[in-house]
Amino acid sequence: MRFRYAMVCSSNQNRSMEAHFLLKRQGLDVASYGTGSHVKLPGPSAREPNVYDFGTPYKQMFDELRRKDPELYKRNGILQMLKRNLNVKLAPQRWQDNAGDGVFDVVMTFEEKVFDSVLEDLNNREQSLMKTILVMNLEVKDNHEEAAIGGRLASELCQEIEGNETWEDTIDDIVAGFEKQQRRKLVYSISFY
């Protein structure tokens, strides 16, 4: 493995975890995070989400929602998603609290506001190492079907990056090739640790 990857969405539940699951299965060094203030999962209505603190174990969420309404949460895919998540890691983690997790080479976000939050956080950190970090955004709707597609695309993109000695020399070509082949726009920025 050449690089260390972070997958980031809002709640560290769906999009980032699908990508984390796929990259981990491929043997890449990967972690995942959310940038929101809390973890939110759909509830019985849009006005009644299930809200958890970051760090609440996926198993606890799974057990709680299975007790509340097993049919609803099975039908909307939340129980299956949580089952996948608890097989990847213990609990959702917040990007802004990850400084102790070490440095990453590539961060992939799945929503523009998450991309902006990651860049803002990196810019607010002390940049003592002067090590470059590539932050990319692949816009993915927050539903199970799109997360599966987005996870696969993130995995392909990271494999392409992994195949290069340094991403700094090839990123423009990698992005152009990805956009042409997938017909999806990528936004990226370079920051520093």
XYZ file of C-alpha atoms in Angstrom:
193
model
C 0.000 0.000 0.000
C 1.344 3.368 -0.997
C -1.255 5.694 0.445
C -3.609 6.132 3.397
C -7.233 6.999 2.588
C -10.127 8.616 4.480
C -13.740 8.387 3.295
C -15.930 11.185 4.646
C -19.671 11.913 4.528
C -21.993 13.695 6.936
C -22.844 10.965 9.480
C -20.276 8.185 8.772
C -23.147 5.793 8.067
C -23.945 5.309 4.391
C -21.690 6.782 1.703
C -18.391 6.860 3.613
C -19.019 3.425 5.113
C -19.855 1.807 1.769
C -16.577 3.133 0.368
C -14.697 2.152 3.557
C -16.107 -1.384 3.299
C -15.019 -1.753 -0.342
C -11.531 -0.257 0.080
C -10.897 -2.320 3.210
C -11.937 -5.471 1.336
C -9.376 -4.568 -1.351
C -6.646 -4.325 1.268
C -6.172 -0.541 1.182
C -5.306 1.430 4.324
C -8.602 3.237 4.913
C -10.606 4.960 7.646
C -13.939 6.779 7.543
C -15.556 9.747 9.220
C -18.508 12.132 9.296
C -18.480 15.923 9.588
C -21.921 16.578 11.063
C -22.610 17.614 14.641
C -24.527 14.369 15.245
C -25.200 11.095 13.493
C -28.657 11.123 11.920
C -30.561 8.115 10.604
C -34.026 8.173 9.030
C -36.894 7.677 11.437
C -40.618 7.096 11.027
C -40.891 10.508 9.308
C -38.578 13.208 8.000
C -39.279 15.253 11.129
C -38.432 12.330 13.437
C -34.878 11.229 12.629
C -32.937 8.979 14.957
C -30.103 11.110 16.317
C -26.979 9.710 17.962
C -23.677 11.086 19.169
C -20.554 10.197 17.223
C -18.928 7.287 19.029
C -22.229 5.471 19.667
C -21.532 1.873 18.583
C -23.245 0.698 15.399
C -24.370 -2.414 17.328
C -26.200 -0.227 19.859
C -27.988 1.647 17.047
C -28.842 -1.648 15.335
C -30.304 -3.165 18.517
C -32.248 -0.006 19.375
C -33.827 0.386 15.932
C -34.591 -3.332 15.702
C -36.494 -3.000 18.998
C -38.295 0.212 17.924
C -39.709 -0.950 14.584
C -37.996 -3.919 12.926
C -40.225 -3.855 9.837
C -39.658 -0.156 9.097
C -35.890 -0.291 9.534
C -35.568 -3.517 7.579
C -37.728 -2.164 4.748
C -35.792 1.107 4.466
C -32.427 -0.693 4.567
C -31.153 0.863 7.801
C -30.693 -2.455 9.634
C -28.741 -3.952 6.722
C -26.583 -0.826 6.526
C -25.847 -0.910 10.268
C -25.001 -4.611 10.060
C -22.448 -3.845 7.327
C -21.060 -0.953 9.373
C -20.552 -2.949 12.563
C -18.535 -5.475 10.556
C -16.223 -2.663 9.381
C -15.630 -0.760 12.631
C -17.059 -0.132 16.093
C -18.721 3.277 15.787
C -19.045 6.401 13.629
C -16.201 8.868 14.053
C -16.141 12.613 13.525
C -13.559 14.039 11.093
C -12.933 17.134 13.201
C -11.940 14.899 16.140
C -9.544 12.651 14.182
C -6.203 14.429 14.629
C -4.940 11.533 16.767
C -5.574 9.061 13.926
C -2.482 10.192 12.036
C -2.166 11.681 8.573
C -3.905 10.700 5.362
C -2.689 11.008 1.807
C -6.117 11.112 0.160
C -9.494 12.179 1.552
C -12.619 11.403 -0.472
C -15.842 13.234 0.358
C -19.282 12.594 -1.095
C -21.002 15.957 -0.719
C -19.875 19.525 -1.363
C -20.605 20.788 2.164
C -18.569 17.877 3.593
C -15.706 18.717 1.190
C -15.824 22.332 2.425
C -15.869 21.206 6.087
C -12.839 18.949 5.620
C -10.861 21.714 3.889
C -11.835 24.244 6.544
C -10.770 21.857 9.294
C -7.443 21.087 7.607
C -6.775 24.804 7.115
C -7.470 25.432 10.818
C -5.008 22.761 11.954
C -1.372 23.482 12.629
C 0.442 22.588 9.425
C 3.793 21.591 10.893
C 4.601 18.581 8.679
C 4.062 20.391 5.364
C 2.886 17.057 3.945
C 0.430 17.305 1.072
C -3.034 15.819 1.291
C -5.373 15.389 -1.659
C -9.020 16.162 -0.855
C -11.512 15.073 -3.524
C -15.280 15.338 -3.769
C -17.451 12.909 -5.699
C -21.042 14.092 -5.362
C -23.242 11.136 -4.281
C -26.884 11.283 -3.152
C -27.415 9.907 0.336
C -29.417 6.765 -0.446
C -28.434 3.095 -0.498
C -28.407 2.714 -4.287
C -26.298 5.809 -4.951
C -23.981 4.952 -2.044
C -23.282 1.563 -3.662
C -22.423 3.276 -6.966
C -20.401 5.991 -5.224
C -18.506 3.420 -3.163
C -17.589 1.475 -6.288
C -16.455 4.662 -8.067
C -14.430 5.797 -5.037
C -12.830 2.376 -4.910
C -11.888 2.506 -8.608
C -10.489 6.012 -8.206
C -8.416 5.056 -5.159
C -7.088 1.982 -6.981
C -6.030 4.258 -9.836
C -4.266 6.592 -7.386
C -2.698 3.610 -5.609
C -1.172 2.473 -8.894
C 1.019 5.580 -9.086
C 4.242 6.331 -7.278
C 3.034 9.819 -6.299
C -0.405 11.258 -6.919
C 0.973 14.798 -7.199
C 2.442 14.095 -10.656
C -0.597 12.322 -12.108
C -3.717 13.687 -10.413
C -4.808 15.905 -13.315
C -4.660 12.937 -15.710
C -6.384 10.629 -13.214
C -9.233 13.120 -12.700
C -9.626 13.806 -16.436
C -9.693 10.097 -17.231
C -12.198 9.394 -14.448
C -14.516 12.225 -15.525
C -14.421 11.121 -19.148
C -15.039 7.448 -18.361
C -17.636 7.882 -15.599
C -19.283 11.103 -16.811
C -19.149 12.443 -13.270
C -17.473 15.636 -12.131
C -14.755 15.515 -9.494
C -13.651 18.511 -7.487
C -10.321 18.410 -5.720
C -8.026 20.568 -3.687
C -4.633 20.159 -2.100
C -4.052 20.920 1.554
C -1.248 20.292 4.030
C -0.610 18.648 7.379
